[in-house]
Each structure stands twice: as structure tokens, then as C-alpha cells.
mmCIF file of C-alpha atoms in Angstrom:
data_model
loop_
_atom_site.group_PDB
_atom_site.id
_atom_site.type_symbol
_atom_site.label_atom_id
_atom_site.label_comp_id
_atom_site.label_asym_id
_atom_site.label_seq_id
_atom_site.Cartn_x
_atom_site.Cartn_y
_atom_site.Cartn_z
ATOM 1 C CA UNK V 7 0.000 0.000 0.000
ATOM 2 C CA UNK V 8 1.425 3.389 -1.064
ATOM 3 C CA UNK V 9 0.391 6.452 0.930
ATOM 4 C CA UNK V 10 -0.277 9.570 -1.139
ATOM 5 C CA UNK V 11 -0.923 12.961 0.427
ATOM 6 C CA UNK V 12 -3.689 15.098 -1.055
ATOM 7 C CA UNK V 13 -2.637 18.631 -0.117
ATOM 8 C CA UNK V 14 -6.061 19.840 0.945
ATOM 9 C CA UNK V 15 -8.339 19.987 3.964
ATOM 10 C CA UNK V 16 -11.349 19.585 1.681
ATOM 11 C CA UNK V 17 -12.745 16.045 2.105
ATOM 12 C CA UNK V 18 -14.521 16.404 -1.225
ATOM 13 C CA UNK V 19 -11.220 16.494 -3.082
ATOM 14 C CA UNK V 20 -10.107 13.310 -1.335
ATOM 15 C CA UNK V 21 -13.353 11.571 -2.279
ATOM 16 C CA UNK V 22 -13.049 12.766 -5.859
ATOM 17 C CA UNK V 23 -9.573 11.267 -6.278
ATOM 18 C CA UNK V 24 -10.665 8.068 -4.538
ATOM 19 C CA UNK V 25 -13.558 7.826 -7.005
ATOM 20 C CA UNK V 26 -11.239 8.309 -9.981
ATOM 21 C CA UNK V 27 -8.835 5.622 -8.743
ATOM 22 C CA UNK V 28 -11.731 3.165 -8.305
ATOM 23 C CA UNK V 29 -13.097 4.052 -11.723
ATOM 24 C CA UNK V 30 -9.715 3.278 -13.324
ATOM 25 C CA UNK V 31 -9.243 0.141 -11.198
ATOM 26 C CA UNK V 32 -6.101 1.485 -9.513
ATOM 27 C CA UNK V 33 -5.689 -0.253 -6.151
ATOM 28 C CA UNK V 34 -2.949 -0.156 -3.525
ATOM 29 C CA UNK V 35 -3.122 3.604 -2.879
ATOM 30 C CA UNK V 36 -4.035 5.027 0.534
ATOM 31 C CA UNK V 37 -4.977 8.680 0.294
ATOM 32 C CA UNK V 38 -4.383 10.954 3.289
ATOM 33 C CA UNK V 39 -5.252 14.626 3.711
ATOM 34 C CA UNK V 40 -3.536 17.509 5.483
ATOM 35 C CA UNK V 41 -5.617 16.607 8.527
ATOM 36 C CA UNK V 42 -3.829 13.246 8.720
ATOM 37 C CA UNK V 43 -0.221 14.517 8.802
ATOM 38 C CA UNK V 44 1.813 16.747 11.102
ATOM 39 C CA UNK V 45 0.837 20.380 10.425
ATOM 40 C CA UNK V 46 3.279 22.406 8.358
ATOM 41 C CA UNK V 47 3.227 26.018 7.115
ATOM 42 C CA UNK V 48 1.205 26.177 3.922
ATOM 43 C CA UNK V 49 3.222 27.746 1.109
ATOM 44 C CA UNK V 50 2.344 31.081 -0.457
ATOM 45 C CA UNK V 51 0.506 30.510 -3.722
ATOM 46 C CA UNK V 52 2.168 33.268 -5.734
ATOM 47 C CA UNK V 53 2.428 31.528 -9.091
ATOM 48 C CA UNK V 54 1.229 33.143 -12.302
ATOM 49 C CA UNK V 55 -0.502 30.008 -13.602
ATOM 50 C CA UNK V 56 -2.620 27.181 -12.213
ATOM 51 C CA UNK V 57 0.297 24.817 -12.864
ATOM 52 C CA UNK V 58 2.682 27.050 -10.897
ATOM 53 C CA UNK V 59 0.434 27.039 -7.837
ATOM 54 C CA UNK V 60 -0.361 23.318 -8.008
ATOM 55 C CA UNK V 61 3.361 22.536 -8.096
ATOM 56 C CA UNK V 62 4.089 24.946 -5.220
ATOM 57 C CA UNK V 63 1.612 23.061 -3.016
ATOM 58 C CA UNK V 64 2.638 19.579 -4.136
ATOM 59 C CA UNK V 65 6.363 20.295 -3.670
ATOM 60 C CA UNK V 66 5.756 21.603 -0.159
ATOM 61 C CA UNK V 67 3.673 18.566 0.776
ATOM 62 C CA UNK V 68 6.240 16.089 -0.503
ATOM 63 C CA UNK V 69 9.128 17.911 1.163
ATOM 64 C CA UNK V 70 7.389 18.292 4.536
ATOM 65 C CA UNK V 71 5.913 14.788 4.834
ATOM 66 C CA UNK V 72 8.147 12.530 2.751
ATOM 67 C CA UNK V 73 5.056 11.279 0.907
ATOM 68 C CA UNK V 74 4.143 11.582 -2.761
ATOM 69 C CA UNK V 75 1.814 14.568 -2.879
ATOM 70 C CA UNK V 76 -1.077 15.525 -5.144
ATOM 71 C CA UNK V 77 -2.264 19.135 -5.201
ATOM 72 C CA UNK V 78 -4.494 21.159 -7.451
ATOM 73 C CA UNK V 79 -5.145 24.766 -8.307
ATOM 74 C CA UNK V 80 -8.264 25.792 -10.128
ATOM 75 C CA UNK V 81 -10.388 28.772 -11.021
ATOM 76 C CA UNK V 82 -12.742 30.415 -13.458
ATOM 77 C CA UNK V 83 -11.526 31.973 -16.702
ATOM 78 C CA UNK V 84 -13.982 34.430 -18.294
ATOM 79 C CA UNK V 85 -13.423 35.215 -21.971
ATOM 80 C CA UNK V 86 -14.702 38.804 -21.752
ATOM 81 C CA UNK V 87 -12.318 39.463 -18.847
ATOM 82 C CA UNK V 88 -9.277 38.162 -20.754
ATOM 83 C CA UNK V 89 -9.196 34.961 -18.722
ATOM 84 C CA UNK V 90 -9.687 36.523 -15.315
ATOM 85 C CA UNK V 91 -10.345 35.913 -12.422
ATOM 86 C CA UNK V 92 -8.036 32.977 -13.301
ATOM 87 C CA UNK V 93 -5.510 32.211 -10.574
ATOM 88 C CA UNK V 94 -7.054 35.043 -8.532
ATOM 89 C CA UNK V 95 -10.488 33.376 -8.488
ATOM 90 C CA UNK V 96 -10.530 32.578 -4.761
ATOM 91 C CA UNK V 97 -9.563 36.127 -3.741
ATOM 92 C CA UNK V 98 -11.129 38.117 -6.598
ATOM 93 C CA UNK V 99 -13.074 40.427 -4.272
ATOM 94 C CA UNK V 100 -10.329 40.813 -1.654
ATOM 95 C CA UNK V 101 -10.182 39.536 1.911
ATOM 96 C CA UNK V 102 -13.388 38.304 3.494
ATOM 97 C CA UNK V 103 -14.464 35.910 6.219
ATOM 98 C CA UNK V 104 -14.526 32.329 5.001
ATOM 99 C CA UNK V 105 -18.338 32.307 5.100
ATOM 100 C CA UNK V 106 -18.604 35.412 2.915
ATOM 101 C CA UNK V 107 -15.889 35.007 0.306
ATOM 102 C CA UNK V 108 -17.853 32.992 -2.266
ATOM 103 C CA UNK V 109 -20.832 35.341 -2.149
ATOM 104 C CA UNK V 110 -18.559 38.399 -2.396
ATOM 105 C CA UNK V 111 -16.660 36.961 -5.367
ATOM 106 C CA UNK V 112 -19.909 36.129 -7.143
ATOM 107 C CA UNK V 113 -21.381 39.581 -6.525
ATOM 108 C CA UNK V 114 -18.288 41.305 -7.897
ATOM 109 C CA UNK V 115 -18.139 39.083 -10.983
ATOM 110 C CA UNK V 116 -21.832 39.688 -11.750
ATOM 111 C CA UNK V 117 -21.319 43.430 -11.394
ATOM 112 C CA UNK V 118 -18.324 43.376 -13.741
ATOM 113 C CA UNK V 119 -20.265 41.372 -16.323
ATOM 114 C CA UNK V 120 -23.570 43.221 -15.943
ATOM 115 C CA UNK V 121 -23.667 44.816 -19.422
ATOM 116 C CA UNK V 122 -21.599 42.221 -21.281
ATOM 117 C CA UNK V 123 -23.376 39.884 -23.695
ATOM 118 C CA UNK V 124 -20.429 37.538 -24.270
ATOM 119 C CA UNK V 125 -20.809 35.032 -21.417
ATOM 120 C CA UNK V 126 -18.278 32.348 -22.426
ATOM 121 C CA UNK V 127 -16.256 31.014 -19.497
ATOM 122 C CA UNK V 128 -14.453 27.873 -18.395
ATOM 123 C CA UNK V 129 -13.430 26.255 -15.146
ATOM 124 C CA UNK V 130 -9.763 25.225 -15.341
ATOM 125 C CA UNK V 131 -7.863 22.910 -12.994
ATOM 126 C CA UNK V 132 -4.256 21.809 -12.918
ATOM 127 C CA UNK V 133 -3.348 18.820 -10.759
ATOM 128 C CA UNK V 134 0.269 18.125 -9.833
ATOM 129 C CA UNK V 135 1.965 15.030 -8.430
ATOM 130 C CA UNK V 136 5.383 15.451 -6.804
ATOM 131 C CA UNK V 137 7.380 12.609 -5.238
ATOM 132 C CA UNK V 138 9.948 12.939 -2.426
ATOM 133 C CA UNK V 139 12.602 12.022 -5.014
ATOM 134 C CA UNK V 140 11.698 15.118 -7.026
ATOM 135 C CA UNK V 141 9.690 13.579 -9.858
ATOM 136 C CA UNK V 142 6.960 15.936 -11.057
ATOM 137 C CA UNK V 143 3.864 15.359 -13.166
ATOM 138 C CA UNK V 144 1.027 17.715 -14.072
ATOM 139 C CA UNK V 145 -2.282 17.451 -15.919
ATOM 140 C CA UNK V 146 -4.866 20.094 -16.791
ATOM 141 C CA UNK V 147 -8.632 19.895 -17.264
ATOM 142 C CA UNK V 148 -10.943 22.484 -18.834
ATOM 143 C CA UNK V 149 -14.746 22.619 -18.421
ATOM 144 C CA UNK V 150 -16.345 25.144 -20.828
ATOM 145 C CA UNK V 151 -19.663 26.827 -20.236
ATOM 146 C CA UNK V 152 -21.551 30.092 -19.876
ATOM 147 C CA UNK V 153 -21.885 32.634 -17.078
ATOM 148 C CA UNK V 154 -25.407 33.057 -15.759
ATOM 149 C CA UNK V 155 -26.849 36.439 -14.813
ATOM 150 C CA UNK V 156 -27.882 35.348 -11.321
ATOM 151 C CA UNK V 157 -26.963 32.470 -8.990
ATOM 152 C CA UNK V 158 -28.790 29.155 -9.350
ATOM 153 C CA UNK V 159 -28.592 26.106 -7.089
ATOM 154 C CA UNK V 160 -27.475 25.355 -3.561
ATOM 155 C CA UNK V 161 -24.764 22.752 -4.218
ATOM 156 C CA UNK V 162 -21.076 23.065 -4.984
ATOM 157 C CA UNK V 163 -19.015 26.057 -3.921
ATOM 158 C CA UNK V 164 -17.214 29.061 -5.353
ATOM 159 C CA UNK V 165 -18.581 30.146 -8.716
ATOM 160 C CA UNK V 166 -20.689 26.997 -9.240
ATOM 161 C CA UNK V 167 -24.024 28.869 -8.915
ATOM 162 C CA UNK V 168 -23.016 31.206 -11.777
ATOM 163 C CA UNK V 169 -21.599 28.587 -14.168
ATOM 164 C CA UNK V 170 -23.704 26.644 -16.677
ATOM 165 C CA UNK V 171 -21.511 23.845 -18.134
ATOM 166 C CA UNK V 172 -21.984 23.265 -21.864
ATOM 167 C CA UNK V 173 -22.048 19.486 -21.438
ATOM 168 C CA UNK V 174 -24.685 19.437 -18.696
ATOM 169 C CA UNK V 175 -27.573 21.163 -20.467
ATOM 170 C CA UNK V 176 -30.581 18.897 -21.142
ATOM 171 C CA UNK V 177 -31.970 19.156 -24.666
ATOM 172 C CA UNK V 178 -35.443 19.972 -23.308
ATOM 173 C CA UNK V 179 -34.289 22.408 -20.602
ATOM 174 C CA UNK V 180 -36.398 25.540 -20.196
ATOM 175 C CA UNK V 181 -33.509 27.366 -18.515
ATOM 176 C CA UNK V 182 -29.764 26.775 -18.119
ATOM 177 C CA UNK V 183 -28.579 24.352 -15.440
ATOM 178 C CA UNK V 184 -25.739 25.528 -13.189
ATOM 179 C CA UNK V 185 -22.987 23.297 -11.858
ATOM 180 C CA UNK V 186 -24.415 24.017 -8.380
ATOM 181 C CA UNK V 187 -27.542 22.098 -9.480
ATOM 182 C CA UNK V 188 -25.654 18.937 -10.466
ATOM 183 C CA UNK V 189 -25.250 16.000 -8.107
ATOM 184 C CA UNK V 190 -21.698 15.386 -6.854
ATOM 185 C CA UNK V 191 -21.533 12.325 -9.118
ATOM 186 C CA UNK V 192 -22.634 14.299 -12.187
ATOM 187 C CA UNK V 193 -20.165 17.065 -11.420
ATOM 188 C CA UNK V 194 -17.214 14.725 -10.805
ATOM 189 C CA UNK V 195 -17.880 12.900 -14.071
ATOM 190 C CA UNK V 196 -17.586 16.126 -16.080
ATOM 191 C CA UNK V 197 -15.613 18.665 -14.101
ATOM 192 C CA UNK V 198 -12.269 20.285 -14.805
ATOM 193 C CA UNK V 199 -10.748 18.707 -11.688
ATOM 194 C CA UNK V 200 -12.127 15.285 -12.576
ATOM 195 C CA UNK V 201 -10.566 15.566 -16.035
ATOM 196 C CA UNK V 202 -7.186 16.549 -14.590
ATOM 197 C CA UNK V 203 -7.256 13.789 -11.964
ATOM 198 C CA UNK V 204 -8.071 11.151 -14.583
ATOM 199 C CA UNK V 205 -5.144 12.331 -16.681
ATOM 200 C CA UNK V 206 -2.847 12.219 -13.627
ATOM 201 C CA UNK V 207 -4.032 8.813 -12.355
ATOM 202 C CA UNK V 208 -1.651 6.739 -14.557
ATOM 203 C CA UNK V 209 1.286 8.598 -12.969
ATOM 204 C CA UNK V 210 -0.099 7.759 -9.526
ATOM 205 C CA UNK V 211 -0.412 4.116 -10.625
ATOM 206 C CA UNK V 212 3.279 4.102 -11.597
ATOM 207 C CA UNK V 213 4.143 4.813 -7.958
ATOM 208 C CA UNK V 214 2.988 1.282 -7.270
ATOM 209 C CA UNK V 215 5.703 -0.081 -9.528
#
């Protein structure tokens, strides 16, 4: 059994990778989160790309714990905003309490896009795997869609209530469906992070020899 650290406190990310490994019939991997290892200072995510930030987190996890480490960085890229919020997605509206940050980011984005007809956007995720020996692997997923004009749905997090994925719209829908209205299983099967994790899974499998 090979232990792999997932550099996150979000149990959903752990479950998502576990689901991908089961789906691809990759056994012999025990996933642990940041809650399961000795605490260490989280690195500053000051990269200019999603790949930069994913590698920053995965390198820190591998160096601090001696375990292979998987980390991701993701965000929303809006065509009319030249790809922003991008790597600034989580802090687009500045500093807020944890309970308020998603709502504040969504309010600001809606205000910026109020009079813009072009609504094309995409969720982007880069997942990185770094081993204690210094081997590094990355994979990127992209989930295209459209920005809604008001939030829809209670599920998900971040910009999910404002994002209508192109591949999740029923042919007979009377209104767009947001990613916050998808079940976790539907979202994982399509999402940017799911795509990146599936692309990275063969590299995780190689850790098993």
C-alpha cells in the first residue's frame, strides 16, 4: 500500500480522487489529507498560472511529509475578462471571512459582467503530483460553459451557482442548469478537476511499480 498525500483539507477532493482511482481500477493507494499529517506552514501561492500554484503546493507537501503529494489549483476563466479571475479566483473580491468570500466573489463578478453579452467562461484545474525524489507530473482539465446572470442552485461552492456547463444542459431544458444544481456524481464525471485527476491517475499508478 502506497500512501499519497492530497494537499487539501477539503474532504470532497479526497473523495473525488478516490472515485477516480476506483473508476480506473487502480488499487494499492491510501490517500491521506492535510488533517492526517503533522501540520506544516502552507506555502504562499504566488504563481502566475494554475500549474505554478499546483506545483508549489505539491512540492511543499512532498518535502514536509516525505510522501508523494497531489495538489491542485483551479479557477474560473472568463473570456470577456481576458481569462480573469483565473488564478485570482478565490480572492477576486479581496479579503473576506470564510463564510462570505464565495458570495462576495460572485457579486463582484456579476457586477463586472452586468452589461456584457459575451458570457463564455471555463473552469480550469491543474493537478500536480510530486514525489519525495523530485519527480513531477502535471495534468490540466478544462470545463467550458456560460456565465449566468444570477446564482442558481445550492450545491457546490465558489462560482458553481453562476456557471452553466456546456455538457450538462438537457436538450429539453427551459432554462440553463448551473454546476451548483448537479449532483456530486454528475459534477465529478464532467468537471475540470475530474478531467485533470483522470489524466494524472496513470502517474499515480506508476508509484505502485
